[in-house]
mmCIF file of C-alpha atoms in Angstrom:
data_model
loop_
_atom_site.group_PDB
_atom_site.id
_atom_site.type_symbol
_atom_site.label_atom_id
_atom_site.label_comp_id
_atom_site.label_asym_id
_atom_site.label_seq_id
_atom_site.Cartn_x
_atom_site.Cartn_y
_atom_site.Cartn_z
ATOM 1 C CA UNK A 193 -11.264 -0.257 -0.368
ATOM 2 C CA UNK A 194 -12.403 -2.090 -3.547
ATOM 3 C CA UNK A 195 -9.796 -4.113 -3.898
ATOM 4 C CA UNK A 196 -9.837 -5.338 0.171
ATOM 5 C CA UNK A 197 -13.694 -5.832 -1.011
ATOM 6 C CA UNK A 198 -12.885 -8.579 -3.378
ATOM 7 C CA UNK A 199 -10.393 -10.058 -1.645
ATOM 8 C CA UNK A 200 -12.595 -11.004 1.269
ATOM 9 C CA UNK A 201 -14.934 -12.702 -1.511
ATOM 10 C CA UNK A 202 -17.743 -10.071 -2.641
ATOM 11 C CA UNK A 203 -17.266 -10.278 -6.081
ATOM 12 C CA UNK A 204 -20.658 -8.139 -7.306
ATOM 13 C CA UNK A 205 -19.150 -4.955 -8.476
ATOM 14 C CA UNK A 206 -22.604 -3.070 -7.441
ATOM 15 C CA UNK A 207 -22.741 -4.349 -4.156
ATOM 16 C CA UNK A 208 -19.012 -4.124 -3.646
ATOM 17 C CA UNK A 209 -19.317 -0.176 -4.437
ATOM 18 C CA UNK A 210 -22.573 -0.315 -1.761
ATOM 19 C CA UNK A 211 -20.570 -1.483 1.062
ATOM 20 C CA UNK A 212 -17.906 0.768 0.246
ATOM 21 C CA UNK A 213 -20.390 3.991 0.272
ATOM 22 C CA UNK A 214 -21.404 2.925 3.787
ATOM 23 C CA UNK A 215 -18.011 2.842 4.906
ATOM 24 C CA UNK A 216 -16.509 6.214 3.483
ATOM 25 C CA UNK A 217 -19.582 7.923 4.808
ATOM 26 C CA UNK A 218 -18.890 6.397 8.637
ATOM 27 C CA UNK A 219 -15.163 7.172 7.707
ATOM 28 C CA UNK A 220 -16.002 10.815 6.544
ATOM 29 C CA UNK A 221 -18.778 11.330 9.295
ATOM 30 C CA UNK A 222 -15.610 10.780 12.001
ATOM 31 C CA UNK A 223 -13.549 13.750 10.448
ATOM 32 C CA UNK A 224 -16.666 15.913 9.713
ATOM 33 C CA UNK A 225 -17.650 15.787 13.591
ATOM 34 C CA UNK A 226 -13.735 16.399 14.373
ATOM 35 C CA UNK A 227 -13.482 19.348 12.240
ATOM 36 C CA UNK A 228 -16.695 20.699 13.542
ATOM 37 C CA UNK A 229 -15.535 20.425 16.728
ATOM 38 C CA UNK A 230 -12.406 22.091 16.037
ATOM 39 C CA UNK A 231 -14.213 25.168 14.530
ATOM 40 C CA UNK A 232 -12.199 24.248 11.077
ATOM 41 C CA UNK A 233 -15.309 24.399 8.746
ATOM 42 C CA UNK A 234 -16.278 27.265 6.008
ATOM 43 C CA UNK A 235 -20.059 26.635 5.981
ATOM 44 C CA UNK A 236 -20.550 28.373 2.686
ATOM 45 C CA UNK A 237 -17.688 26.458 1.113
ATOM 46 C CA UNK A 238 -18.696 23.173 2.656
ATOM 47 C CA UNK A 239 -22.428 23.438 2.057
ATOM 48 C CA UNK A 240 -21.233 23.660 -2.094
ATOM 49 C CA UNK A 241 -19.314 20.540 -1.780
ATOM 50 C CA UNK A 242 -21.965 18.831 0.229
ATOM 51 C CA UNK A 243 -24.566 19.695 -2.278
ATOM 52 C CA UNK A 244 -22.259 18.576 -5.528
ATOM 53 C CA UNK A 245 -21.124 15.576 -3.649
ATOM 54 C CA UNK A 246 -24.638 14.192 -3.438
ATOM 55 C CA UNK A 247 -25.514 15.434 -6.967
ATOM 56 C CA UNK A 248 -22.426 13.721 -7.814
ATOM 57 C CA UNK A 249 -22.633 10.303 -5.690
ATOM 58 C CA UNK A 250 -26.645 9.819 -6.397
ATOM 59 C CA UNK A 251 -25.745 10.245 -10.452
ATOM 60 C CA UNK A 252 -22.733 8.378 -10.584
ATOM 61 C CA UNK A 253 -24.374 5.019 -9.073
ATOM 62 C CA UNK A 254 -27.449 5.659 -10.647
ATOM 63 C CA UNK A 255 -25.448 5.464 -14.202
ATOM 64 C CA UNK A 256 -22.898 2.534 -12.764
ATOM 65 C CA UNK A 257 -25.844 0.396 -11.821
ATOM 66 C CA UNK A 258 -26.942 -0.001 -15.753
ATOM 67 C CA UNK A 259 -23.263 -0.738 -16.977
ATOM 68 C CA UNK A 260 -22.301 -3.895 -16.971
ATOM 69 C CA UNK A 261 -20.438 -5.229 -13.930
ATOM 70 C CA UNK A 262 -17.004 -6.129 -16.389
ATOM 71 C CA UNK A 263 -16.856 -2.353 -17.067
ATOM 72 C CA UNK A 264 -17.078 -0.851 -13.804
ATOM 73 C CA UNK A 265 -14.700 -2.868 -12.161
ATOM 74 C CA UNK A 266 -12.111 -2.575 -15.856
ATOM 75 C CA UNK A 267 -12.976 0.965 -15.255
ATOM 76 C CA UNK A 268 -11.910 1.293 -11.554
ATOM 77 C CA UNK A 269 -9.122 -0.672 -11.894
ATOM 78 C CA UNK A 270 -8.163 1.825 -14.735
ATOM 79 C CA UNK A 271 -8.275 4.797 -13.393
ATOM 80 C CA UNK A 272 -6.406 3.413 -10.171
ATOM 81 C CA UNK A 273 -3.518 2.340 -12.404
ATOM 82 C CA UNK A 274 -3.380 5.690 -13.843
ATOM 83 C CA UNK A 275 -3.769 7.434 -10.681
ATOM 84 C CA UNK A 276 -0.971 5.452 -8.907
ATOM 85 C CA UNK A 277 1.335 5.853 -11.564
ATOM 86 C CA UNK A 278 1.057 9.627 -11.519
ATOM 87 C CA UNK A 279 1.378 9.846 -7.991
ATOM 88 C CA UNK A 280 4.815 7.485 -8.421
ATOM 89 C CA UNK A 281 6.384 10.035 -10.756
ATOM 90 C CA UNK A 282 4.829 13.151 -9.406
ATOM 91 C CA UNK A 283 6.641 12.161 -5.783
ATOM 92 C CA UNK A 284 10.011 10.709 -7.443
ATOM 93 C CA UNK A 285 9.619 7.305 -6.953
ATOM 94 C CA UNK A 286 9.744 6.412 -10.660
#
């Protein structure tokens, strides 16, 4: 989602990583409701991860916002690199 970010010309790393937040919420606010719906949801175990992943979302940008801009963006494009090259050998295709 970063990358399709930059290409359409938003270039600030922090405001980049804004817009994204907004969209992965509206994106996981559609499978939330589904799975509701469905009955598919262990409140106990989802009310953890909902309480971490704020802990974790609110901390992470609140860190990212005093780095500089070059280091966030070297560092996401890092750890996609890495990630994609697992995946690549963990599925055979390398």
């Amino acid at each position: 989602m970063l990358a399709s970010l930059g290409v359409m010309g938003i270039e600030d790393i922090h405001e980049m990583n804004a817009v994204k937040n907004v969209l992965t919420t509206c994106i996981n606010g559609v499978a939330v409701i589904t799975f509701i719906i469905a009955g598919a949801v262990f409140w106990g175990n989802a009310l953890t991860m909902v309480v971490g992943a704020i802990i974790g979302g609110y901390g992470t940008a609140f860190y990212a916002r005093k780095l500089d801009q070059r280091l966030v963006r070297g560092f996401v494009i890092l750890v996609g690199c890495v990630m994609t090259v697992y995946f690549l050998f963990k599925y055979g295709f390398l």
